[in-house]
Amino acid sequence: MASIGKAKVKVKKMGDVAEVKAVIKHPMETGLRKNKKTGEKIPAHYIETVEGKYNGKTVFQAEWGAAVSQNPFVSFYIKADAPGELVMTWKDNKGGVFTESAKVK
């Protein structure tokens, strides 16, 4: 699956507050499903941590598990009283690290 980790981050500023919406393409396999053709279990593959940094400072952190849906979406608000950059990082249980950023004007 070549598109794993493809992410989008949008920031909508409203005064000194900004709404962040982020989505990442990821299979989020639990490790409990079986391949319908072979009958073998599909290995677990899911995002474990999500972090958002605004101008280098952590403003959002979450620990996820196998129960989170495929292509997970997250939304949160940050105090954004100065222009800068928001960087989102997702790390999965197979060592994948995916990063996407957005400018905050």
GROMACS .gro file of N, CA and C in nm:
model
  315
    1MET      N    1   0.086  -0.117   0.000
    1MET     CA    2   0.000   0.000   0.000
    1MET      C    3   0.090   0.123   0.000
    2ALA      N    4   0.116   0.176  -0.116
    2ALA     CA    5   0.211   0.286  -0.131
    2ALA      C    6   0.162   0.417  -0.072
    3SER      N    7   0.034   0.431  -0.054
    3SER     CA    8  -0.017   0.560  -0.008
    3SER      C    9  -0.025   0.570   0.145
    4ILE      N   10   0.020   0.470   0.217
    4ILE     CA   11   0.018   0.478   0.364
    4ILE      C   12   0.098   0.600   0.409
    5GLY      N   13   0.040   0.675   0.501
    5GLY     CA   14   0.109   0.791   0.555
    5GLY      C   15   0.081   0.920   0.482
    6LYS      N   16   0.008   0.913   0.372
    6LYS     CA   17  -0.028   1.037   0.302
    6LYS      C   18  -0.126   1.113   0.391
    7ALA      N   19  -0.092   1.236   0.427
    7ALA     CA   20  -0.172   1.310   0.524
    7ALA      C   21  -0.208   1.448   0.472
    8LYS      N   22  -0.314   1.502   0.531
    8LYS     CA   23  -0.355   1.640   0.503
    8LYS      C   24  -0.377   1.709   0.635
    9VAL      N   25  -0.331   1.832   0.644
    9VAL     CA   26  -0.351   1.913   0.764
    9VAL      C   27  -0.406   2.048   0.719
   10LYS      N   28  -0.517   2.088   0.779
   10LYS     CA   29  -0.576   2.219   0.750
   10LYS      C   30  -0.588   2.297   0.880
   11VAL      N   31  -0.558   2.426   0.870
   11VAL     CA   32  -0.568   2.514   0.987
   11VAL      C   33  -0.657   2.631   0.948
   12LYS      N   34  -0.759   2.655   1.030
   12LYS     CA   35  -0.850   2.768   1.008
   12LYS      C   36  -0.839   2.859   1.129
   13LYS      N   37  -0.784   2.979   1.104
   13LYS     CA   38  -0.762   3.073   1.215
   13LYS      C   39  -0.886   3.156   1.239
   14MET      N   40  -0.920   3.171   1.368
   14MET     CA   41  -1.036   3.251   1.410
   14MET      C   42  -0.990   3.339   1.526
   15GLY      N   43  -0.937   3.458   1.495
   15GLY     CA   44  -0.881   3.543   1.599
   15GLY      C   45  -0.750   3.484   1.650
   16ASP      N   46  -0.739   3.468   1.782
   16ASP     CA   47  -0.618   3.409   1.841
   16ASP      C   48  -0.626   3.257   1.853
   17VAL      N   49  -0.734   3.199   1.804
   17VAL     CA   50  -0.753   3.053   1.811
   17VAL      C   51  -0.756   2.998   1.670
   18ALA      N   52  -0.703   2.878   1.653
   18ALA     CA   53  -0.706   2.813   1.522
   18ALA      C   54  -0.759   2.672   1.539
   19GLU      N   55  -0.845   2.632   1.444
   19GLU     CA   56  -0.896   2.496   1.443
   19GLU      C   57  -0.807   2.414   1.350
   20VAL      N   58  -0.759   2.302   1.401
   20VAL     CA   59  -0.673   2.212   1.323
   20VAL      C   60  -0.753   2.088   1.288
   21LYS      N   61  -0.748   2.052   1.160
   21LYS     CA   62  -0.811   1.928   1.114
   21LYS      C   63  -0.704   1.850   1.039
   22ALA      N   64  -0.685   1.723   1.079
   22ALA     CA   65  -0.580   1.641   1.016
   22ALA      C   66  -0.634   1.501   0.989
   23VAL      N   67  -0.597   1.448   0.875
   23VAL     CA   68  -0.635   1.312   0.839
   23VAL      C   69  -0.514   1.244   0.778
   24ILE      N   70  -0.500   1.114   0.804
   24ILE     CA   71  -0.389   1.037   0.748
   24ILE      C   72  -0.441   0.908   0.689
   25LYS      N   73  -0.385   0.869   0.577
   25LYS     CA   74  -0.423   0.743   0.513
   25LYS      C   75  -0.344   0.631   0.580
   26HIS      N   76  -0.414   0.541   0.645
   26HIS     CA   77  -0.348   0.431   0.716
   26HIS      C   78  -0.445   0.316   0.730
   27PRO      N   79  -0.401   0.190   0.716
   27PRO     CA   80  -0.494   0.076   0.721
   27PRO      C   81  -0.551   0.049   0.860
   28MET      N   82  -0.477   0.084   0.967
   28MET     CA   83  -0.522   0.062   1.104
   28MET      C   84  -0.572  -0.082   1.124
   29GLU      N   85  -0.490  -0.178   1.086
   29GLU     CA   86  -0.526  -0.320   1.102
   29GLU      C   87  -0.511  -0.361   1.248
   30THR      N   88  -0.609  -0.433   1.300
   30THR     CA   89  -0.609  -0.474   1.440
   30THR      C   90  -0.523  -0.597   1.466
   31GLY      N   91  -0.500  -0.676   1.362
   31GLY     CA   92  -0.429  -0.803   1.380
   31GLY      C   93  -0.526  -0.918   1.406
   32LEU      N   94  -0.654  -0.888   1.407
   32LEU     CA   95  -0.756  -0.990   1.434
   32LEU      C   96  -0.828  -1.037   1.308
   33ARG      N   97  -0.820  -0.958   1.200
   33ARG     CA   98  -0.889  -0.995   1.075
   33ARG      C   99  -0.810  -1.101   1.000
   34LYS      N  100  -0.882  -1.178   0.919
   34LYS     CA  101  -0.819  -1.279   0.835
   34LYS      C  102  -0.834  -1.240   0.689
   35ASN      N  103  -0.734  -1.279   0.610
   35ASN     CA  104  -0.741  -1.261   0.466
   35ASN      C  105  -0.846  -1.358   0.413
   36LYS      N  106  -0.944  -1.308   0.340
   36LYS     CA  107  -1.055  -1.393   0.293
   36LYS      C  108  -1.009  -1.502   0.196
   37LYS      N  109  -0.903  -1.476   0.121
   37LYS     CA  110  -0.855  -1.574   0.023
   37LYS      C  111  -0.768  -1.681   0.087
   38THR      N  112  -0.678  -1.640   0.176
   38THR     CA  113  -0.581  -1.736   0.233
   38THR      C  114  -0.621  -1.787   0.371
   39GLY      N  115  -0.706  -1.714   0.440
   39GLY     CA  116  -0.745  -1.753   0.575
   39GLY      C  117  -0.642  -1.715   0.681
   40GLU      N  118  -0.532  -1.656   0.638
   40GLU     CA  119  -0.428  -1.616   0.734
   40GLU      C  120  -0.461  -1.481   0.797
   41LYS      N  121  -0.418  -1.464   0.922
   41LYS     CA  122  -0.440  -1.337   0.990
   41LYS      C  123  -0.360  -1.225   0.923
   42ILE      N  124  -0.423  -1.109   0.915
   42ILE     CA  125  -0.354  -0.991   0.864
   42ILE      C  126  -0.281  -0.929   0.982
   43PRO      N  127  -0.149  -0.909   0.972
   43PRO     CA  128  -0.071  -0.856   1.085
   43PRO      C  129  -0.120  -0.719   1.132
   44ALA      N  130  -0.109  -0.697   1.262
   44ALA     CA  131  -0.147  -0.567   1.319
   44ALA      C  132  -0.060  -0.457   1.260
   45HIS      N  133  -0.125  -0.348   1.225
   45HIS     CA  134  -0.054  -0.232   1.169
   45HIS      C  135  -0.140  -0.109   1.199
   46TYR      N  136  -0.100  -0.037   1.301
   46TYR     CA  137  -0.182   0.078   1.342
   46TYR      C  138  -0.094   0.189   1.399
   47ILE      N  139  -0.150   0.310   1.404
   47ILE     CA  140  -0.080   0.427   1.456
   47ILE      C  141  -0.082   0.421   1.609
   48GLU      N  142   0.034   0.443   1.668
   48GLU     CA  143   0.044   0.440   1.814
   48GLU      C  144   0.044   0.578   1.877
   49THR      N  145   0.111   0.674   1.813
   49THR     CA  146   0.116   0.809   1.870
   49THR      C  147   0.092   0.915   1.763
   50VAL      N  148   0.032   1.023   1.808
   50VAL     CA  149   0.008   1.140   1.723
   50VAL      C  150   0.054   1.262   1.801
   51GLU      N  151   0.126   1.350   1.734
   51GLU     CA  152   0.174   1.470   1.801
   51GLU      C  153   0.161   1.590   1.708
   52GLY      N  154   0.118   1.702   1.765
   52GLY     CA  155   0.110   1.827   1.691
   52GLY      C  156   0.200   1.930   1.758
   53LYS      N  157   0.288   1.993   1.679
   53LYS     CA  158   0.376   2.097   1.732
   53LYS      C  159   0.350   2.226   1.658
   54TYR      N  160   0.335   2.334   1.737
   54TYR     CA  161   0.315   2.466   1.679
   54TYR      C  162   0.437   2.551   1.714
   55ASN      N  163   0.508   2.593   1.612
   55ASN     CA  164   0.634   2.668   1.630
   55ASN      C  165   0.729   2.594   1.724
   56GLY      N  166   0.735   2.462   1.710
   56GLY     CA  167   0.829   2.380   1.786
   56GLY      C  168   0.780   2.336   1.923
   57LYS      N  169   0.665   2.387   1.967
   57LYS     CA  170   0.612   2.353   2.099
   57LYS      C  171   0.497   2.252   2.083
   58THR      N  172   0.501   2.145   2.162
   58THR     CA  173   0.396   2.044   2.155
   58THR      C  174   0.264   2.104   2.203
   59VAL      N  175   0.162   2.097   2.116
   59VAL     CA  176   0.030   2.150   2.151
   59VAL      C  177  -0.077   2.041   2.151
   60PHE      N  178  -0.042   1.922   2.103
   60PHE     CA  179  -0.137   1.811   2.098
   60PHE      C  180  -0.059   1.681   2.101
   61GLN      N  181  -0.107   1.586   2.184
   61GLN     CA  182  -0.048   1.453   2.189
   61GLN      C  183  -0.159   1.353   2.213
   62ALA      N  184  -0.149   1.239   2.148
   62ALA     CA  185  -0.248   1.132   2.171
   62ALA      C  186  -0.181   0.997   2.150
   63GLU      N  187  -0.230   0.899   2.224
   63GLU     CA  188  -0.188   0.761   2.203
   63GLU      C  189  -0.307   0.686   2.148
   64TRP      N  190  -0.288   0.625   2.034
   64TRP     CA  191  -0.395   0.552   1.969
   64TRP      C  192  -0.363   0.404   1.972
   65GLY      N  193  -0.464   0.323   1.941
   65GLY     CA  194  -0.446   0.179   1.937
   65GLY      C  195  -0.517   0.120   1.817
   66ALA      N  196  -0.527  -0.010   1.816
   66ALA     CA  197  -0.586  -0.082   1.704
   66ALA      C  198  -0.735  -0.053   1.687
   67ALA      N  199  -0.801   0.001   1.789
   67ALA     CA  200  -0.946   0.025   1.781
   67ALA      C  201  -0.982   0.150   1.702
   68VAL      N  202  -0.884   0.229   1.664
   68VAL     CA  203  -0.911   0.351   1.587
   68VAL      C  204  -0.937   0.312   1.441
   69SER      N  205  -1.032   0.380   1.379
   69SER     CA  206  -1.075   0.343   1.244
   69SER      C  207  -0.967   0.368   1.138
   70GLN      N  208  -0.987   0.305   1.024
   70GLN     CA  209  -0.899   0.324   0.908
   70GLN      C  210  -0.901   0.471   0.867
   71ASN      N  211  -0.789   0.522   0.819
   71ASN     CA  212  -0.774   0.662   0.775
   71ASN      C  213  -0.825   0.759   0.882
   72PRO      N  214  -0.764   0.757   0.999
   72PRO     CA  215  -0.817   0.836   1.111
   72PRO      C  216  -0.806   0.987   1.091
   73PHE      N  217  -0.906   1.055   1.148
   73PHE     CA  218  -0.920   1.200   1.142
   73PHE      C  219  -0.914   1.253   1.285
   74VAL      N  220  -0.847   1.366   1.303
   74VAL     CA  221  -0.843   1.429   1.434
   74VAL      C  222  -0.863   1.579   1.417
   75SER      N  223  -0.932   1.640   1.512
   75SER     CA  224  -0.955   1.783   1.509
   75SER      C  225  -0.935   1.839   1.650
   76PHE      N  226  -0.870   1.954   1.658
   76PHE     CA  227  -0.848   2.018   1.787
   76PHE      C  228  -0.822   2.167   1.765
   77TYR      N  229  -0.824   2.242   1.874
   77TYR     CA  230  -0.801   2.387   1.867
   77TYR      C  231  -0.669   2.421   1.936
   78ILE      N  232  -0.602   2.524   1.884
   78ILE     CA  233  -0.479   2.572   1.946
   78ILE      C  234  -0.487   2.723   1.961
   79LYS      N  235  -0.412   2.775   2.058
   79LYS     CA  236  -0.397   2.919   2.069
   79LYS      C  237  -0.290   2.959   1.969
   80ALA      N  238  -0.326   3.044   1.874
   80ALA     CA  239  -0.233   3.082   1.768
   80ALA      C  240  -0.231   3.234   1.756
   81ASP      N  241  -0.162   3.299   1.849
   81ASP     CA  242  -0.159   3.444   1.848
   81ASP      C  243  -0.042   3.502   1.768
   82ALA      N  244   0.035   3.413   1.702
   82ALA     CA  245   0.145   3.459   1.617
   82ALA      C  246   0.153   3.365   1.496
   83PRO      N  247   0.197   3.417   1.381
   83PRO     CA  248   0.211   3.330   1.265
   83PRO      C  249   0.314   3.220   1.293
   84GLY      N  250   0.298   3.109   1.226
   84GLY     CA  251   0.394   3.000   1.247
   84GLY      C  252   0.358   2.878   1.166
   85GLU      N  253   0.414   2.766   1.209
   85GLU     CA  254   0.392   2.641   1.137
   85GLU      C  255   0.346   2.534   1.235
   86LEU      N  256   0.244   2.460   1.195
   86LEU     CA  257   0.196   2.346   1.274
   86LEU      C  258   0.247   2.220   1.205
   87VAL      N  259   0.314   2.135   1.280
   87VAL     CA  260   0.368   2.010   1.225
   87VAL      C  261   0.302   1.893   1.298
   88MET      N  262   0.240   1.806   1.222
   88MET     CA  263   0.177   1.686   1.278
   88MET      C  264   0.266   1.566   1.246
   89THR      N  265   0.282   1.477   1.346
   89THR     CA  266   0.363   1.356   1.328
   89THR      C  267   0.284   1.235   1.380
   90TRP      N  268   0.276   1.133   1.297
   90TRP     CA  269   0.210   1.008   1.333
   90TRP      C  270   0.317   0.899   1.332
   91LYS      N  271   0.317   0.811   1.433
   91LYS     CA  272   0.411   0.699   1.439
   91LYS      C  273   0.331   0.570   1.453
   92ASP      N  274   0.366   0.469   1.372
   92ASP     CA  275   0.291   0.344   1.380
   92ASP      C  276   0.373   0.231   1.443
   93ASN      N  277   0.309   0.118   1.465
   93ASN     CA  278   0.372   0.006   1.537
   93ASN      C  279   0.475  -0.068   1.452
   94LYS      N  280   0.487  -0.036   1.326
   94LYS     CA  281   0.589  -0.099   1.240
   94LYS      C  282   0.706  -0.005   1.214
   95GLY      N  283   0.714   0.104   1.289
   95GLY     CA  284   0.826   0.196   1.274
   95GLY      C  285   0.805   0.308   1.175
   96GLY      N  286   0.688   0.313   1.115
   96GLY     CA  287   0.659   0.420   1.020
   96GLY      C  288   0.641   0.554   1.091
   97VAL      N  289   0.701   0.657   1.035
   97VAL     CA  290   0.687   0.793   1.089
   97VAL      C  291   0.642   0.882   0.974
   98PHE      N  292   0.529   0.948   0.995
   98PHE     CA  293   0.469   1.029   0.889
   98PHE      C  294   0.449   1.170   0.940
   99THR      N  295   0.488   1.268   0.859
   99THR     CA  296   0.481   1.408   0.901
   99THR      C  297   0.416   1.492   0.793
  100GLU      N  298   0.334   1.587   0.836
  100GLU     CA  299   0.273   1.683   0.745
  100GLU      C  300   0.263   1.815   0.821
  101SER      N  301   0.272   1.927   0.749
  101SER     CA  302   0.267   2.056   0.816
  101SER      C  303   0.172   2.152   0.745
  102ALA      N  304   0.138   2.258   0.815
  102ALA     CA  305   0.053   2.363   0.758
  102ALA      C  306   0.095   2.496   0.819
  103LYS      N  307   0.087   2.599   0.738
  103LYS     CA  308   0.119   2.734   0.784
  103LYS      C  309   0.000   2.792   0.860
  104VAL      N  310   0.030   2.865   0.966
  104VAL     CA  311  -0.072   2.938   1.041
  104VAL      C  312  -0.040   3.085   1.019
  105LYS      N  313  -0.132   3.156   0.956
  105LYS     CA  314  -0.107   3.297   0.921
  105LYS      C  315  -0.164   3.391   1.024
   0.00000   0.00000   0.00000
